[in-house]
Amino acid sequence: MFGEVVARLKAEHPKLEFYGEHYVPPQPWPLLSQIVTLGYIGMILLVIGGDPIFAAMEIPTPEVILHLRESQLSSVFMIFMVGNTISHNLLNSGAFEVHYNERPVWSKIETGRVPTWPELIKNFEDAGLHRHLS
């Protein structure tokens, strides 16, 4: 969305400068994402070489680990993909904040939705940015 907005505004206002930054969601989402990441990395390590760990704890290797080892490459890939997707989605807020001259133009956090192009242009004009008519 950011790239589309920048491209369309640059076409009409080539001298405008744009910047975007990542919005970090509030806790507990970053913490949960880290926990999920540690969990899937730990699971991968157990599938690849967990026998010494289980032996040190004097417990048999769990059936689920033995089952995952039957198709180790597929299992590791699946654990990584699912874990990484969950971890990423916990941090993905979809935030979309737009300001012009330090005035808010649009906030997806407040509205809960992405603006339409006419709404965004109207809000820019309300904030003092006027179209160059050719």
XYZ file of N, CA and C in Angstrom:
402
model
N 0.827 -1.197 0.000
C 0.000 0.000 0.000
C 0.872 1.263 0.000
N 1.938 1.241 0.808
C 2.814 2.416 0.893
C 3.383 2.769 -0.476
N 3.891 1.763 -1.189
C 4.479 2.002 -2.503
C 3.483 2.578 -3.490
N 2.249 2.098 -3.451
C 1.216 2.597 -4.358
C 0.889 4.058 -4.062
N 0.750 4.394 -2.797
C 0.452 5.767 -2.405
C 1.585 6.695 -2.824
N 2.821 6.295 -2.561
C 3.981 7.109 -2.927
C 4.021 7.327 -4.433
N 3.841 6.275 -5.210
C 3.911 6.393 -6.676
C 2.843 7.352 -7.196
N 1.629 7.229 -6.684
C 0.538 8.086 -7.176
C 0.736 9.538 -6.752
N 1.201 9.759 -5.525
C 1.421 11.135 -5.075
C 2.633 11.764 -5.760
N 3.679 10.969 -6.000
C 4.869 11.480 -6.691
C 4.518 11.955 -8.097
N 3.581 11.282 -8.742
C 3.183 11.673 -10.094
C 2.596 13.088 -10.099
N 1.847 13.432 -9.064
C 1.221 14.748 -8.989
C 2.078 15.771 -8.247
N 2.928 15.291 -7.330
C 3.732 16.186 -6.488
C 5.169 15.670 -6.434
N 5.934 15.856 -7.517
C 7.277 15.264 -7.588
C 8.256 15.776 -6.534
N 8.011 16.940 -5.936
C 8.946 17.484 -4.948
C 8.679 16.982 -3.523
N 7.584 16.290 -3.335
C 7.294 15.773 -1.988
C 8.273 14.680 -1.617
N 8.639 14.633 -0.351
C 9.492 13.567 0.161
C 8.627 12.605 0.965
N 8.956 11.313 0.855
C 8.184 10.281 1.526
C 9.101 9.391 2.347
N 8.606 8.901 3.443
C 9.319 7.881 4.193
C 8.302 6.985 4.865
N 8.685 5.763 5.064
C 7.832 4.804 5.742
C 8.644 4.078 6.792
N 7.978 3.616 7.790
C 8.663 2.857 8.826
C 7.748 1.763 9.349
N 8.371 0.779 9.933
C 7.647 -0.370 10.463
C 6.986 -0.006 11.793
N 5.730 -0.329 11.921
C 5.006 -0.098 13.168
C 5.145 -1.345 14.035
N 5.719 -1.179 15.209
C 5.865 -2.304 16.130
C 4.615 -2.356 17.004
N 3.869 -3.456 16.950
C 2.659 -3.536 17.756
C 3.000 -3.575 19.245
N 2.041 -3.194 20.078
C 2.287 -3.188 21.516
C 2.388 -4.601 22.079
N 2.946 -4.700 23.271
C 3.014 -5.992 23.958
C 1.590 -6.482 24.183
N 1.320 -7.733 24.168
C 2.224 -8.866 24.270
C 2.634 -9.462 22.937
N 2.264 -8.836 21.799
C 2.487 -9.448 20.488
C 3.955 -9.705 20.175
N 4.866 -8.745 20.402
C 6.279 -9.061 20.137
C 6.805 -10.201 21.016
N 6.392 -10.238 22.268
C 6.830 -11.312 23.166
C 6.295 -12.666 22.694
N 5.031 -12.708 22.323
C 4.451 -13.963 21.822
C 5.158 -14.417 20.540
N 5.504 -13.465 19.677
C 6.218 -13.805 18.450
C 7.579 -14.425 18.770
N 8.280 -13.867 19.734
C 9.578 -14.423 20.133
C 9.424 -15.817 20.730
N 8.386 -16.021 21.525
C 8.139 -17.341 22.129
C 7.870 -18.379 21.034
N 7.039 -18.007 20.054
C 6.751 -18.922 18.942
C 8.031 -19.231 18.173
N 8.857 -18.216 17.925
C 10.118 -18.425 17.206
C 11.029 -19.385 17.967
N 11.181 -19.158 19.255
C 12.003 -20.065 20.060
C 11.419 -21.479 20.057
N 10.099 -21.578 20.091
C 9.438 -22.885 20.075
C 9.692 -23.653 18.799
N 9.546 -23.000 17.658
C 9.743 -23.758 16.415
C 11.213 -24.057 16.168
N 12.111 -23.176 16.590
C 13.539 -23.489 16.462
C 13.900 -24.664 17.371
N 13.366 -24.652 18.588
C 13.602 -25.763 19.511
C 13.073 -27.073 18.955
N 11.891 -27.034 18.358
C 11.301 -28.238 17.784
C 12.165 -28.769 16.637
N 12.657 -27.860 15.794
C 13.534 -28.273 14.694
C 14.792 -28.946 15.239
N 15.378 -28.349 16.265
C 16.581 -28.931 16.864
C 16.310 -30.309 17.464
N 15.136 -30.482 18.075
C 14.790 -31.793 18.632
C 14.615 -32.842 17.535
N 14.030 -32.415 16.414
C 13.840 -33.359 15.303
C 15.191 -33.746 14.711
N 16.073 -32.773 14.545
C 17.364 -33.045 13.909
C 18.301 -33.826 14.823
N 18.381 -33.437 16.082
C 19.367 -34.091 16.940
C 19.006 -34.083 18.406
N 17.785 -34.438 18.719
C 17.342 -34.388 20.107
C 17.668 -35.595 20.958
N 18.211 -36.663 20.348
C 18.498 -37.882 21.124
C 19.387 -37.634 22.342
N 20.484 -36.879 22.220
C 21.310 -36.628 23.409
C 20.557 -35.881 24.516
N 19.668 -35.000 24.127
C 18.882 -34.257 25.127
C 17.967 -35.201 25.884
N 17.261 -36.057 25.139
C 16.350 -36.998 25.796
C 17.126 -38.017 26.629
N 18.276 -38.442 26.144
C 19.107 -39.384 26.890
C 19.604 -38.751 28.191
N 20.002 -37.486 28.131
C 20.480 -36.794 29.328
C 19.370 -36.655 30.365
N 18.135 -36.540 29.888
C 16.995 -36.440 30.812
C 16.480 -37.823 31.205
N 17.108 -38.846 30.644
C 16.745 -40.240 30.921
C 15.276 -40.536 30.616
N 14.831 -40.007 29.467
C 13.479 -40.315 28.987
C 13.594 -40.799 27.547
N 12.670 -41.636 27.123
C 12.720 -42.096 25.725
C 12.337 -40.948 24.781
N 12.840 -41.033 23.578
C 12.488 -40.032 22.570
C 10.984 -40.111 22.314
N 10.279 -38.995 22.428
C 8.820 -39.009 22.220
C 8.441 -39.519 20.828
N 7.293 -40.175 20.787
C 6.803 -40.740 19.525
C 6.654 -39.682 18.444
N 6.200 -38.494 18.827
C 5.998 -37.443 17.824
C 7.328 -37.083 17.150
N 8.409 -37.055 17.903
C 9.727 -36.762 17.331
C 10.148 -37.903 16.405
N 9.942 -39.134 16.840
C 10.282 -40.282 15.995
C 9.478 -40.261 14.700
N 8.215 -39.902 14.807
C 7.348 -39.827 13.633
C 7.834 -38.729 12.677
N 8.208 -37.566 13.231
C 8.686 -36.464 12.396
C 9.998 -36.811 11.698
N 10.806 -37.654 12.319
C 12.095 -38.043 11.730
C 11.929 -38.984 10.540
N 10.775 -39.625 10.422
C 10.552 -40.522 9.286
C 10.633 -39.749 7.968
N 10.267 -38.501 8.019
C 10.378 -37.626 6.847
C 10.986 -36.309 7.338
N 12.240 -36.392 7.727
C 12.900 -35.291 8.440
C 12.919 -33.979 7.647
N 13.294 -34.019 6.386
C 13.370 -32.793 5.598
C 11.998 -32.125 5.491
N 10.980 -32.912 5.176
C 9.622 -32.364 5.075
C 9.147 -31.834 6.426
N 9.444 -32.550 7.490
C 9.016 -32.128 8.822
C 9.665 -30.822 9.237
N 10.971 -30.722 9.020
C 11.682 -29.494 9.385
C 11.151 -28.322 8.567
N 10.942 -28.534 7.280
C 10.398 -27.490 6.417
C 9.021 -27.055 6.899
N 8.171 -28.021 7.223
C 6.812 -27.711 7.674
C 6.833 -26.961 9.006
N 7.651 -27.411 9.942
C 7.754 -26.730 11.243
C 8.217 -25.288 11.033
N 9.221 -25.113 10.187
C 9.734 -23.767 9.923
C 8.656 -22.881 9.297
N 7.993 -23.380 8.264
C 6.994 -22.562 7.556
C 5.825 -22.185 8.462
N 5.295 -23.146 9.192
C 4.153 -22.863 10.075
C 4.585 -21.931 11.211
N 5.707 -22.242 11.849
C 6.182 -21.406 12.956
C 6.508 -19.995 12.519
N 7.191 -19.868 11.397
C 7.543 -18.550 10.892
C 6.309 -17.746 10.501
N 5.332 -18.384 9.904
C 4.093 -17.700 9.523
C 3.356 -17.191 10.753
N 3.243 -18.031 11.759
C 2.566 -17.613 12.996
C 3.328 -16.463 13.646
N 4.633 -16.605 13.757
C 5.466 -15.568 14.369
C 5.323 -14.243 13.628
N 5.376 -14.291 12.311
C 5.255 -13.079 11.499
C 3.875 -12.446 11.659
N 2.832 -13.254 11.628
C 1.474 -12.719 11.724
C 1.186 -12.089 13.078
N 1.872 -12.533 14.121
C 1.696 -11.899 15.433
C 2.224 -10.465 15.430
N 3.161 -10.167 14.531
C 3.729 -8.819 14.447
C 3.107 -7.969 13.350
N 2.317 -8.562 12.492
C 1.753 -7.854 11.355
C 0.470 -7.141 11.769
N 0.580 -5.851 11.991
C -0.577 -5.075 12.428
C -1.370 -4.524 11.252
N -0.725 -4.429 10.099
C -1.384 -3.805 8.959
C -1.541 -2.308 9.144
N -0.764 -1.741 10.075
C -0.877 -0.313 10.376
C -0.609 0.519 9.125
N -1.358 1.565 9.011
C -1.224 2.472 7.875
C -1.480 3.867 8.417
N -0.411 4.603 8.655
C -0.499 5.953 9.203
C 0.063 6.921 8.171
N -0.673 7.978 7.885
C -0.227 8.974 6.925
C -0.317 10.344 7.579
N 0.787 11.111 7.449
C 0.824 12.475 7.971
C 1.334 13.398 6.875
N 0.867 14.636 6.893
C 1.379 15.666 5.989
C 1.583 16.917 6.823
N 2.788 17.478 6.775
C 3.128 18.633 7.612
C 2.776 18.383 9.073
N 3.086 17.188 9.523
C 2.857 16.754 10.900
C 1.380 16.707 11.294
N 0.496 16.784 10.318
C -0.940 16.645 10.581
C -1.372 15.254 10.144
N -2.171 14.574 10.962
C -2.634 13.245 10.539
C -3.570 13.346 9.338
N -3.303 12.479 8.362
C -4.138 12.427 7.162
C -5.011 11.176 7.205
N -4.429 10.058 7.672
C -5.201 8.812 7.780
C -4.560 7.913 8.821
N -5.378 7.193 9.558
C -4.892 6.218 10.522
C -5.718 4.947 10.418
N -5.078 3.888 9.936
C -5.774 2.606 9.892
C -5.969 2.071 11.306
N -5.064 2.440 12.217
C -5.196 1.986 13.597
C -6.491 2.534 14.199
N -6.802 3.805 13.901
C -8.025 4.409 14.435
C -9.280 3.972 13.689
N -9.184 3.890 12.350
C -10.375 3.582 11.556
C -10.597 2.090 11.368
N -9.517 1.309 11.455
C -9.629 -0.130 11.255
C -9.689 -0.557 9.807
N -9.425 0.380 8.892
C -9.477 0.024 7.474
C -8.499 0.863 6.671
N -8.238 0.421 5.442
C -7.378 1.142 4.513
C -8.258 2.144 3.774
N -7.762 3.357 3.537
C -8.598 4.368 2.868
C -8.748 4.102 1.382
N -9.814 4.647 0.835
C -9.937 4.658 -0.619
C -9.074 5.799 -1.133
N -8.736 5.767 -2.419
C -7.907 6.828 -2.960
C -8.596 8.198 -2.854
N -9.875 8.334 -3.195
C -10.525 9.647 -3.038
C -10.523 10.147 -1.576
N -10.719 9.253 -0.624
C -10.660 9.662 0.787
C -9.278 10.198 1.140
N -8.250 9.498 0.681
C -6.888 9.891 0.994
C -6.556 11.246 0.370
N -6.947 11.447 -0.880
C -6.700 12.731 -1.548
C -7.440 13.856 -0.841
N -8.711 13.627 -0.479
C -9.483 14.652 0.234
C -8.811 15.008 1.552
N -8.344 14.005 2.280
C -7.690 14.266 3.561
C -6.362 15.001 3.373
N -5.622 14.693 2.293
C -4.405 15.446 2.003
C -4.744 16.905 1.707
N -5.785 17.115 0.917
C -6.191 18.486 0.592
C -6.635 19.224 1.850
N -7.367 18.540 2.731
C -7.782 19.150 4.000
C -6.578 19.514 4.865
N -5.478 18.762 4.702
C -4.259 19.017 5.476
C -3.381 20.086 4.812
N -3.786 20.581 3.634
C -3.051 21.676 3.006
C -2.318 21.333 1.724
N -2.374 20.096 1.258
C -1.723 19.721 0.002
C -2.737 19.891 -1.122
N -2.373 20.698 -2.119
C -3.315 20.963 -3.206
C -2.774 20.366 -4.501
N -3.696 19.909 -5.323
C -3.321 19.309 -6.610
C -2.802 20.358 -7.564
N -1.823 19.944 -8.369
C -1.330 20.805 -9.443
C -2.209 20.520 -10.651
N -2.933 21.497 -11.089
C -3.790 21.284 -12.250
C -3.003 21.607 -13.506
N -2.978 20.652 -14.434
C -2.221 20.851 -15.682
C -3.149 21.271 -16.782
